[in-house]
Short mmCIF file of C-alpha atoms in Angstrom, two decimals:
data_model
loop_
_atom_site.label_atom_id
_atom_site.label_comp_id
_atom_site.label_asym_id
_atom_site.label_seq_id
_atom_site.Cartn_x
_atom_site.Cartn_y
_atom_site.Cartn_z
CA MET A 1415 -48.86 -48.97 -30.01
CA PRO A 1416 -46.38 -47.24 -28.14
CA ARG A 1417 -43.54 -44.88 -30.36
CA SER A 1418 -39.70 -45.63 -30.93
CA PRO A 1419 -37.73 -43.76 -28.99
CA ALA A 1420 -36.44 -42.25 -32.72
CA THR A 1421 -39.28 -41.64 -33.96
CA ARG A 1422 -40.78 -39.69 -30.87
CA THR A 1423 -42.26 -36.28 -31.90
CA VAL A 1424 -40.26 -33.30 -30.80
CA PRO A 1425 -41.80 -30.67 -29.44
CA PRO A 1426 -41.40 -27.18 -30.02
CA SER A 1427 -38.55 -25.05 -29.19
CA THR A 1428 -39.82 -22.50 -25.87
CA ALA A 1429 -37.76 -20.04 -23.92
CA LEU A 1430 -37.32 -20.77 -20.33
CA LEU A 1431 -36.62 -18.02 -17.71
CA ALA A 1432 -33.82 -17.84 -15.60
CA VAL A 1433 -32.45 -15.13 -13.58
CA ALA A 1434 -29.22 -13.91 -13.49
CA GLY A 1435 -28.32 -10.99 -11.81
CA GLY A 1436 -30.96 -9.41 -10.71
CA GLN A 1437 -33.13 -9.44 -14.40
CA LEU A 1438 -34.88 -12.15 -16.69
CA VAL A 1439 -33.44 -13.56 -19.13
CA ALA A 1440 -35.04 -15.55 -22.23
CA ALA A 1441 -33.28 -18.07 -23.00
CA PRO A 1442 -34.37 -21.73 -25.80
CA ARG A 1443 -35.13 -24.74 -24.49
CA ASP A 1444 -32.73 -26.71 -26.25
CA ALA A 1445 -29.77 -24.63 -26.80
CA PRO A 1446 -26.89 -27.03 -26.49
CA GLU A 1447 -23.53 -25.92 -25.15
CA ARG A 1448 -19.97 -28.09 -24.42
CA GLY A 1449 -20.30 -30.55 -23.00
CA GLY A 1450 -24.12 -31.43 -22.91
CA ARG A 1451 -25.28 -27.53 -20.93
CA THR A 1452 -28.07 -26.08 -21.76
CA ALA A 1453 -28.08 -21.95 -21.77
CA PRO A 1454 -30.72 -22.11 -19.04
CA GLU A 1455 -28.80 -24.49 -16.64
CA ARG A 1456 -25.78 -22.74 -17.62
CA ILE A 1457 -27.52 -19.27 -16.91
CA HIS A 1458 -29.07 -21.07 -13.29
CA ARG A 1459 -25.83 -21.92 -12.44
CA GLN A 1460 -24.50 -18.54 -12.11
CA ALA A 1461 -27.64 -17.32 -10.49
CA LEU A 1462 -27.32 -19.85 -7.79
CA ARG A 1463 -23.10 -18.69 -7.37
CA ARG A 1464 -22.69 -17.09 -4.54
CA PRO A 1465 -19.84 -14.50 -3.86
CA SER A 1466 -16.57 -15.67 -1.39
CA ARG A 1467 -16.94 -15.06 2.19
CA ASN A 1468 -13.96 -14.10 1.69
CA PRO A 1469 -12.73 -10.72 1.23
CA TYR A 1470 -9.27 -10.62 0.18
CA LEU A 1471 -11.07 -13.67 -3.20
CA ARG A 1472 -13.61 -10.85 -3.87
CA LEU A 1473 -11.02 -8.68 -4.23
CA LEU A 1474 -8.74 -9.89 -6.87
CA ALA A 1475 -12.17 -11.69 -8.62
CA THR A 1476 -12.13 -7.81 -9.71
CA PRO A 1477 -11.30 -8.51 -13.38
CA GLY A 1478 -7.58 -7.64 -14.43
CA ALA A 1479 -7.22 -7.33 -10.73
CA ARG A 1480 -4.65 -10.41 -10.56
CA ALA A 1481 -2.83 -9.23 -13.82
CA PHE A 1482 -1.56 -6.47 -12.74
CA THR A 1483 -1.33 -7.80 -8.82
CA ALA A 1484 1.17 -10.27 -9.94
CA GLY A 1485 3.04 -7.82 -11.72
CA ASN A 1486 3.46 -5.44 -8.75
CA LEU A 1487 4.02 -7.74 -7.09
CA ILE A 1488 7.39 -9.33 -9.20
CA ALA A 1489 8.49 -5.39 -9.11
CA ARG A 1490 7.58 -4.75 -5.37
CA LEU A 1491 9.98 -7.68 -4.59
CA PRO A 1492 13.83 -6.05 -5.76
CA MET A 1493 12.80 -2.83 -2.69
CA GLY A 1494 13.86 -4.65 0.19
CA MET A 1495 16.65 -6.62 -2.40
CA LEU A 1496 18.95 -3.55 -4.29
CA SER A 1497 20.00 -1.89 -1.46
CA VAL A 1498 21.20 -5.22 1.20
CA SER A 1499 22.39 -6.06 -2.80
CA ALA A 1500 24.69 -2.15 -3.56
CA VAL A 1501 25.73 -2.95 0.85
CA ILE A 1502 27.20 -5.95 0.09
CA MET A 1503 28.51 -6.39 -4.14
CA ILE A 1504 30.53 -2.42 -1.82
CA ALA A 1505 31.14 -3.89 0.98
CA GLY A 1506 32.77 -6.98 -0.21
CA SER A 1507 34.77 -5.06 -3.23
CA ARG A 1508 36.35 -1.95 -1.35
CA GLY A 1509 35.85 -3.16 1.89
CA SER A 1510 34.76 -0.68 3.91
CA TYR A 1511 30.67 -0.60 5.55
CA ALA A 1512 30.63 3.49 6.33
CA LEU A 1513 31.27 3.89 1.97
CA ALA A 1514 28.80 1.33 1.06
CA GLY A 1515 26.87 2.78 3.94
CA ALA A 1516 26.82 6.69 2.15
CA VAL A 1517 26.03 5.07 -1.19
CA THR A 1518 22.29 3.78 0.28
CA ALA A 1519 21.90 6.86 2.41
CA THR A 1520 22.48 8.81 -1.49
CA GLY A 1521 20.73 6.99 -2.86
CA LEU A 1522 17.33 7.05 -0.49
CA ALA A 1523 18.18 10.98 -0.13
CA ALA A 1524 17.74 11.06 -4.12
CA THR A 1525 14.19 9.42 -3.90
CA ALA A 1526 13.88 11.76 -1.24
CA VAL A 1527 13.52 13.92 -3.45
CA VAL A 1528 12.59 12.37 -6.92
CA ALA A 1529 9.74 10.31 -6.45
CA PRO A 1530 7.40 13.87 -6.27
CA PHE A 1531 8.19 14.45 -9.01
CA THR A 1532 7.86 10.86 -10.75
CA ALA A 1533 4.48 10.92 -9.06
CA ARG A 1534 3.07 13.82 -10.86
CA LEU A 1535 4.09 13.03 -13.90
CA VAL A 1536 2.31 9.91 -13.35
CA ASP A 1537 -0.47 11.47 -11.62
CA ARG A 1538 -0.21 13.41 -14.97
CA TYR A 1539 0.02 10.98 -18.65
CA GLY A 1540 -0.65 8.01 -17.40
CA GLN A 1541 0.91 4.74 -14.77
CA ALA A 1542 1.86 2.78 -18.43
CA ARG A 1543 3.60 5.90 -20.43
CA ILE A 1544 6.26 7.24 -17.47
CA ALA A 1545 6.66 3.47 -15.32
CA VAL A 1546 7.71 2.35 -18.27
CA PRO A 1547 10.69 4.68 -19.07
CA ALA A 1548 11.55 5.47 -14.87
CA THR A 1549 12.01 2.32 -14.31
CA ALA A 1550 14.46 1.58 -17.49
CA LEU A 1551 16.44 4.41 -16.71
CA ALA A 1552 16.84 3.40 -12.55
CA VAL A 1553 17.70 -0.32 -13.95
CA LEU A 1554 20.61 1.11 -16.08
CA GLY A 1555 21.33 2.65 -13.20
CA SER A 1556 21.59 -0.49 -11.10
CA LEU A 1557 23.50 -1.81 -14.72
CA ALA A 1558 25.83 1.44 -14.02
CA LEU A 1559 26.87 0.30 -10.41
CA VAL A 1560 27.97 -2.85 -11.21
CA LEU A 1561 30.20 -1.97 -13.88
CA CYS A 1562 31.69 0.32 -11.47
CA VAL A 1563 32.02 -1.93 -8.67
CA HIS A 1564 33.60 -4.94 -11.07
CA HIS A 1565 35.78 -2.15 -12.91
CA ASP A 1566 37.30 -0.75 -9.85
CA ALA A 1567 35.94 3.05 -10.58
CA PRO A 1568 36.57 5.90 -8.36
CA ALA A 1569 33.98 6.40 -5.68
CA TRP A 1570 32.53 9.40 -7.06
CA THR A 1571 30.40 6.66 -9.84
CA LEU A 1572 29.28 4.38 -7.38
CA PHE A 1573 27.00 7.46 -6.21
CA VAL A 1574 26.53 8.94 -9.53
CA ALA A 1575 25.12 5.21 -10.77
CA PHE A 1576 23.19 4.51 -7.59
CA ALA A 1577 21.65 8.02 -6.91
CA ALA A 1578 20.35 7.41 -10.86
CA THR A 1579 17.92 4.72 -9.41
CA ALA A 1580 16.02 7.09 -8.08
CA THR A 1581 13.29 7.16 -11.06
CA THR A 1582 11.68 3.81 -9.44
CA PRO A 1583 8.06 5.02 -9.43
CA ASN A 1584 6.13 4.20 -6.63
CA THR A 1585 4.60 -0.05 -7.63
CA GLY A 1586 2.96 0.34 -4.24
CA GLY A 1587 1.21 3.94 -4.49
CA MET A 1588 0.20 2.87 -8.49
CA SER A 1589 -1.20 -0.22 -7.53
CA ARG A 1590 -2.92 1.31 -4.67
CA ALA A 1591 -4.65 4.28 -6.70
CA ARG A 1592 -5.65 1.50 -9.59
CA TRP A 1593 -7.71 -0.12 -6.04
CA ALA A 1594 -8.96 3.56 -5.40
CA HIS A 1595 -10.33 3.62 -9.17
CA LEU A 1596 -11.56 0.93 -9.35
CA HIS A 1597 -13.51 0.41 -6.07
CA ARG A 1598 -14.09 4.14 -5.95
CA GLY A 1599 -17.24 4.61 -3.10
CA ASP A 1600 -16.77 1.36 -1.71
CA PRO A 1601 -15.25 1.64 1.62
CA ALA A 1602 -15.52 -1.30 2.69
CA ALA A 1603 -13.37 -3.09 -0.69
CA LEU A 1604 -10.66 -0.17 -0.92
CA HIS A 1605 -10.14 -0.83 3.86
CA THR A 1606 -9.16 -4.71 1.98
CA ALA A 1607 -6.96 -3.45 -0.53
CA ASN A 1608 -5.37 -0.89 1.53
CA SER A 1609 -4.37 -3.92 4.02
CA PHE A 1610 -3.10 -6.13 1.02
CA GLU A 1611 -0.60 -3.57 -0.41
CA GLN A 1612 0.56 -3.81 3.14
CA ALA A 1613 0.71 -7.12 3.93
CA ALA A 1614 2.60 -7.21 -0.03
CA ASP A 1615 4.12 -4.43 1.41
CA GLU A 1616 5.60 -6.68 4.83
CA LEU A 1617 6.59 -9.20 2.54
CA CYS A 1618 8.56 -8.52 0.05
CA PHE A 1619 10.08 -6.16 2.48
CA MET A 1620 10.76 -9.65 4.14
CA LEU A 1621 11.62 -11.39 1.87
CA GLY A 1622 13.83 -9.24 -0.13
CA PRO A 1623 16.86 -9.11 2.10
CA VAL A 1624 16.98 -13.09 2.28
CA LEU A 1625 16.94 -13.76 -1.28
CA ALA A 1626 19.43 -10.40 -2.14
CA ALA A 1627 21.62 -12.28 0.53
CA THR A 1628 21.24 -15.56 -0.43
CA LEU A 1629 21.94 -14.98 -4.22
CA CYS A 1630 24.82 -12.50 -3.67
CA GLY A 1631 26.39 -15.71 -1.23
CA ALA A 1632 25.89 -18.66 -3.06
CA LEU A 1633 26.37 -17.12 -6.43
CA PHE A 1634 28.09 -13.79 -6.92
CA PRO A 1635 28.68 -10.18 -5.10
CA GLU A 1636 27.16 -8.71 -8.08
CA ALA A 1637 24.29 -11.60 -8.82
CA GLY A 1638 21.54 -9.25 -5.56
CA THR A 1639 21.74 -6.58 -7.82
CA LEU A 1640 20.86 -7.85 -11.04
CA VAL A 1641 18.71 -10.24 -10.60
CA GLY A 1642 16.74 -7.24 -8.37
CA ALA A 1643 16.86 -5.39 -11.54
CA PHE A 1644 15.22 -8.16 -14.02
CA LEU A 1645 12.58 -8.76 -11.62
CA LEU A 1646 11.73 -4.78 -11.49
CA MET A 1647 12.04 -4.06 -15.54
CA THR A 1648 9.96 -7.55 -16.36
CA GLY A 1649 7.47 -6.55 -13.67
CA VAL A 1650 6.68 -3.68 -14.33
CA LEU A 1651 6.04 -4.31 -18.05
CA VAL A 1652 3.62 -6.80 -17.17
CA PHE A 1653 2.41 -4.58 -14.28
CA ALA A 1654 1.72 -1.42 -17.55
CA ALA A 1655 0.73 -3.85 -19.59
CA GLN A 1656 -2.44 -4.32 -18.04
CA ARG A 1657 -4.32 -1.42 -19.32
CA ALA A 1658 -8.33 -2.02 -18.31
CA THR A 1659 -7.05 -1.34 -15.25
CA GLU A 1660 -5.39 2.33 -15.33
CA PRO A 1661 -6.67 5.01 -13.81
CA PRO A 1662 -7.17 8.28 -16.18
CA PRO A 1663 -4.45 10.58 -16.63
CA THR A 1664 -5.62 13.93 -15.22
CA PRO A 1665 -3.66 16.39 -16.98
CA ARG A 1666 -2.69 19.46 -14.47
CA THR A 1667 -4.53 22.83 -14.22
CA ARG A 1668 -3.02 26.26 -13.40
CA THR A 1669 -6.18 25.63 -10.37
CA ALA A 1670 -4.36 21.90 -9.59
CA VAL A 1671 -2.35 22.88 -6.04
CA SER A 1672 -0.20 20.76 -4.46
CA PRO A 1673 -1.43 18.05 -2.23
CA LEU A 1674 1.15 18.93 0.86
CA ARG A 1675 -1.93 21.86 0.83
CA THR A 1676 -4.70 19.33 0.87
CA PRO A 1677 -5.92 20.21 4.43
CA GLY A 1678 -4.85 17.37 7.00
CA MET A 1679 -2.01 16.25 4.65
CA PRO A 1680 0.54 18.04 6.83
CA VAL A 1681 -0.47 16.22 9.55
CA LEU A 1682 -0.28 12.93 7.77
CA LEU A 1683 3.48 13.14 6.46
CA ALA A 1684 4.36 14.22 9.81
CA VAL A 1685 2.96 11.21 11.51
CA PHE A 1686 4.23 9.75 8.44
CA LEU A 1687 7.52 10.60 9.72
CA ALA A 1688 7.07 9.73 13.02
CA THR A 1689 6.09 6.01 12.55
CA GLY A 1690 9.20 5.92 9.61
CA ALA A 1691 11.62 7.41 12.33
CA VAL A 1692 9.72 3.78 14.49
CA PHE A 1693 10.88 1.66 11.94
CA GLY A 1694 14.62 3.25 11.06
CA ALA A 1695 14.84 2.51 15.04
CA LEU A 1696 13.26 -0.83 15.57
CA GLU A 1697 16.17 -2.39 12.62
CA VAL A 1698 19.09 -0.98 13.79
CA VAL A 1699 18.62 -1.61 17.04
CA SER A 1700 17.68 -5.30 16.57
CA ILE A 1701 20.46 -5.73 14.32
CA ALA A 1702 22.67 -4.49 16.82
CA HIS A 1703 21.77 -6.62 19.70
CA ALA A 1704 19.81 -10.01 17.83
CA GLY A 1705 21.33 -9.81 14.44
CA GLY A 1706 19.16 -9.10 11.44
CA ALA A 1707 17.44 -12.75 11.13
CA ILE A 1708 15.31 -11.30 14.02
CA LEU A 1709 13.86 -8.46 12.44
CA ALA A 1710 11.60 -11.32 9.92
CA LEU A 1711 9.70 -12.39 13.23
CA GLN A 1712 8.53 -7.72 13.84
CA ALA A 1713 8.12 -8.62 9.75
CA ALA A 1714 6.15 -12.06 10.26
CA GLY A 1715 3.72 -10.57 13.18
CA SER A 1716 2.83 -7.04 10.56
CA CYS A 1717 1.78 -9.24 7.89
CA ALA A 1718 -0.84 -11.52 10.02
CA ALA A 1719 -1.94 -8.63 11.26
CA GLY A 1720 -2.39 -6.65 8.42
CA LEU A 1721 -4.21 -9.92 6.60
CA LEU A 1722 -6.70 -9.76 9.15
CA TYR A 1723 -7.21 -5.83 9.91
CA GLY A 1724 -8.17 -6.51 6.54
CA SER A 1725 -11.12 -9.40 6.63
CA LEU A 1726 -12.50 -6.46 9.47
CA ARG A 1727 -15.69 -4.51 8.71
CA PRO A 1728 -13.55 -1.31 10.14
CA ALA A 1729 -15.56 2.03 12.35
CA ARG A 1730 -16.96 4.59 9.93
CA ASN A 1731 -14.52 7.37 12.25
CA VAL A 1732 -11.57 6.67 10.59
CA HIS A 1733 -9.26 9.26 12.69
CA ARG A 1734 -10.49 7.25 15.73
CA ARG A 1735 -8.88 4.41 14.76
CA LEU A 1736 -5.61 5.75 13.12
CA LEU A 1737 -5.34 7.17 17.27
CA LEU A 1738 -6.64 3.55 18.45
CA CYS A 1739 -4.23 1.84 15.93
CA LEU A 1740 -0.66 4.31 16.95
CA THR A 1741 -1.81 3.81 20.76
CA ALA A 1742 -1.58 0.16 20.10
CA MET A 1743 1.53 1.09 18.15
CA THR A 1744 3.21 2.80 20.99
CA ALA A 1745 2.25 0.27 23.77
CA LEU A 1746 3.50 -2.59 21.54
CA MET A 1747 6.76 -0.99 20.34
CA SER A 1748 7.13 -0.84 24.28
CA LEU A 1749 8.41 -4.99 24.64
CA PRO A 1750 10.82 -4.99 23.05
CA LEU A 1751 12.52 -2.43 25.78
CA LEU A 1752 10.77 -4.15 28.56
CA ALA A 1753 11.95 -7.70 27.62
CA THR A 1754 15.53 -6.73 26.55
CA THR A 1755 15.93 -4.38 30.08
CA SER A 1756 14.24 -7.33 32.03
CA THR A 1757 15.75 -10.60 30.55
CA ALA A 1758 18.39 -11.41 28.32
CA SER A 1759 16.02 -13.62 26.81
CA LEU A 1760 16.16 -13.98 23.11
CA PRO A 1761 12.92 -16.31 22.31
CA VAL A 1762 11.49 -13.98 24.69
CA LEU A 1763 12.74 -10.41 22.40
CA ALA A 1764 11.41 -12.39 19.69
CA LEU A 1765 8.21 -12.38 20.68
CA CYS A 1766 8.03 -9.26 21.85
CA LEU A 1767 9.07 -8.26 18.20
CA LEU A 1768 6.53 -10.58 16.57
CA LEU A 1769 3.90 -9.09 18.63
CA ALA A 1770 5.06 -5.28 18.45
CA GLY A 1771 4.86 -5.90 13.70
CA ALA A 1772 1.04 -6.38 15.09
CA ALA A 1773 0.26 -2.23 15.21
CA THR A 1774 2.83 -1.35 12.35
CA ALA A 1775 0.56 -2.39 9.95
CA PRO A 1776 -2.97 -1.44 11.05
CA THR A 1777 -0.96 2.19 11.33
CA MET A 1778 0.20 2.65 8.25
CA VAL A 1779 -3.40 0.79 6.37
CA THR A 1780 -4.83 3.48 8.48
CA GLY A 1781 -2.22 6.47 7.37
CA MET A 1782 -2.96 5.22 3.94
CA THR A 1783 -6.63 5.41 3.70
CA LEU A 1784 -6.67 8.36 5.23
CA VAL A 1785 -4.28 9.81 2.79
CA GLN A 1786 -5.93 8.58 -0.22
CA ARG A 1787 -9.21 10.76 1.33
CA ALA A 1788 -7.48 13.73 1.32
CA THR A 1789 -5.49 13.85 -1.60
CA PRO A 1790 -7.24 15.05 -4.66
CA ALA A 1791 -8.22 11.91 -7.23
CA GLY A 1792 -6.01 13.46 -9.61
CA GLN A 1793 -3.14 13.63 -7.94
CA LEU A 1794 -3.35 10.40 -5.47
CA ASN A 1795 0.14 9.24 -6.82
CA GLU A 1796 1.36 11.89 -5.87
CA GLY A 1797 -0.21 11.94 -2.31
CA MET A 1798 1.06 8.49 -1.57
CA THR A 1799 4.25 9.40 -2.97
CA LEU A 1800 4.49 12.03 -0.10
CA SER A 1801 3.44 9.37 2.52
CA VAL A 1802 6.17 6.98 1.90
CA THR A 1803 8.63 9.82 1.25
CA ALA A 1804 7.97 11.42 4.09
CA LEU A 1805 8.50 7.45 5.63
CA LEU A 1806 11.47 6.50 4.40
CA GLY A 1807 13.02 10.52 5.44
CA GLY A 1808 11.99 8.77 9.05
CA VAL A 1809 12.83 5.27 8.33
CA ALA A 1810 16.82 7.36 7.94
CA ALA A 1811 16.28 9.30 10.53
CA GLY A 1812 15.83 6.97 13.42
CA ALA A 1813 18.26 4.64 12.05
CA ALA A 1814 20.75 7.67 13.14
CA THR A 1815 18.71 8.01 16.18
CA GLY A 1816 19.31 4.27 16.82
CA GLY A 1817 22.57 3.76 16.24
CA TRP A 1818 23.59 6.66 18.20
CA LEU A 1819 21.92 5.37 21.15
CA VAL A 1820 23.49 1.40 20.69
CA GLU A 1821 26.49 3.29 20.35
CA HIS A 1822 26.57 5.82 23.56
CA ALA A 1823 24.00 4.11 25.77
CA GLY A 1824 23.62 0.41 24.55
CA THR A 1825 21.50 -2.02 22.95
CA VAL A 1826 18.41 -2.45 25.52
CA SER A 1827 18.84 1.76 26.21
CA GLY A 1828 18.64 1.77 22.37
CA TYR A 1829 15.21 0.32 22.70
CA ALA A 1830 13.90 3.48 24.29
CA ALA A 1831 13.84 5.42 20.93
CA PRO A 1832 11.50 3.28 18.67
CA THR A 1833 8.51 3.53 22.39
CA GLY A 1834 9.59 7.06 21.54
CA ALA A 1835 9.16 7.91 17.75
CA ALA A 1836 5.04 6.00 18.19
CA ALA A 1837 4.53 8.00 20.99
CA LEU A 1838 5.53 10.71 19.56
CA ALA A 1839 3.10 10.15 16.06
CA LEU A 1840 0.27 9.44 18.00
CA VAL A 1841 0.77 13.09 19.87
CA ILE A 1842 1.06 14.73 16.70
CA ALA A 1843 -2.21 12.87 15.28
CA ALA A 1844 -4.07 13.56 18.54
CA ALA A 1845 -3.76 17.27 18.72
CA GLY A 1846 -3.05 18.20 14.52
CA THR A 1847 -6.60 15.82 13.09
CA ALA A 1848 -8.64 16.49 15.78
CA PRO A 1849 -12.25 18.25 14.58
CA ARG A 1850 -12.58 21.84 15.36
CA ARG A 1851 -15.99 22.55 16.74
CA ARG A 1852 -16.51 26.66 15.97
CA PRO A 1853 -19.06 29.06 18.23
CA ILE A 1854 -22.71 29.61 17.81
CA PRO A 1855 -23.80 33.06 17.56
CA ALA A 1856 -26.82 33.50 18.73
CA VAL A 1857 -30.10 34.08 16.88
CA SER A 1858 -34.19 34.21 16.38
CA GLY A 1859 -35.85 31.35 16.26
CA SER A 1860 -36.77 30.97 12.44
CA GLN A 1861 -33.37 31.20 12.65
CA THR A 1862 -32.71 28.08 14.17
CA ARG A 1863 -35.01 26.20 12.69
CA ASP A 1864 -33.37 26.85 9.11
CA ARG A 1865 -30.50 25.47 10.71
CA ALA A 1866 -31.84 22.26 12.71
CA ALA A 1867 -33.83 22.06 8.96
CA ARG A 1868 -30.12 22.21 6.87
CA ALA A 1869 -28.38 20.20 10.22
CA THR A 1870 -30.54 17.51 9.60
CA ALA A 1871 -30.28 17.47 5.61
CA ARG A 1872 -26.62 17.25 6.30
CA THR A 1873 -26.30 14.65 8.47
CA ALA A 1874 -29.10 12.04 5.86
CA GLU A 1875 -25.84 12.85 2.98
CA PRO A 1876 -22.80 14.00 4.33
CA CYS A 1877 -21.54 17.31 3.28
CA GLY A 1878 -17.92 15.49 1.39
CA THR A 1879 -15.93 18.51 2.38
CA SER A 1880 -12.67 17.91 2.59
CA ALA A 1881 -11.93 18.21 6.38
CA CYS A 1882 -14.61 15.47 6.44
CA ARG A 1883 -13.09 13.62 4.23
CA VAL A 1884 -10.18 13.48 6.35
CA THR A 1885 -11.54 13.09 10.19
CA GLY A 1886 -14.00 10.51 8.63
CA THR A 1887 -16.72 12.41 10.22
CA ALA A 1888 -18.98 13.14 7.28
CA GLY A 1889 -22.04 12.55 8.17
CA ASN A 1890 -22.32 12.85 11.96
CA ASP A 1891 -22.11 15.59 15.19
CA ALA A 1892 -18.27 15.99 14.14
CA CYS A 1893 -18.91 17.05 11.03
CA PRO A 1894 -18.23 20.99 10.54
#
């Protein structure tokens, strides 16, 4: 007579073997979990999971990455808001765009001086310990500027208040330092991370001015500065709270030298200076020719190209990659000049600006990769902040040059400035970072055999010298 289900004998608990993370894991057969699923079923499901084919989804799947990225994006958005808000607020209150421009230029100059020292402190004492108080000082400077404008304080107080915002930490550099810490030894992941960060920069600088102008026009002139200061402080607090992904501080020793003295770094900073001149000149000339809205197309093209570039497998020779990107940027930056020379159609110019932006993000990504390789690990924030400082200096110089050309030669001739600056960056990169071969002295037969053996070992395992890290030639024939 068959047994009923109620009287059926329960077999003894046995163990099942499942593969998880490349290891055999033993789990009891009758270990039920929530939803009626047993432990072996859960392990089997986890073992069957495959990493996403999208490199950005894999990047954001890093533990803690989404949290610090969210905070960083919130803190980075005001970077495109505060200068525009200050110009609108000061010009509307004092009736002088010259005064507004001088105040923002003073803040830019102060940032170029203060930012490297702030980054050095971040490397030495940690991101959370320095970024939060530095941001608080910058926010106080923005609030002081609002009060000075609102209460019609003397003009010199505007310069002092806005200069106090120079303590704003380089949030983009701190985020890149976290990626470099989390994915050290993985060039493909770092390439994707740098592309993601560059696309985030373009997005924030595209949306920031629009948000600032909307707030100042729809609410009141001080609204853009107040909202920007709130977002900056909130984002940095969220970012700094993610301590699990923060790189460890590196106490400065007597033997530590500035990244400026690292082989290859001065040339890279000169390239960033010329690249910044491309951005500054293009911005001023385009605004004078067709208004500021058309610049969003250049930023959109750069953002899209940055994301696409990050999804591709990069070439191993980073120096050659930089030369190719600079060559493409020089060629594409000539399109707006050709468009304005041959036709007065704004849609044609808009298309050319969209294409011109396609090379800027890959150039910045590759340049930042070289800066990361050239900078010692314990000074990464300082090295990247130096590159941003050079970029800002180039933006100021390019804006001044573009403005002079617009005033004396017209907007059509003004488009020659970004093309010339891109060509200058290409020449500097080609002349300054090209690997140099040393002459080989005559040697005996035994010395030749020994040298061949050492060369074979070096090809199998890159030497890791500073020159190899900068040029990206470790382990190949160009390795010094």
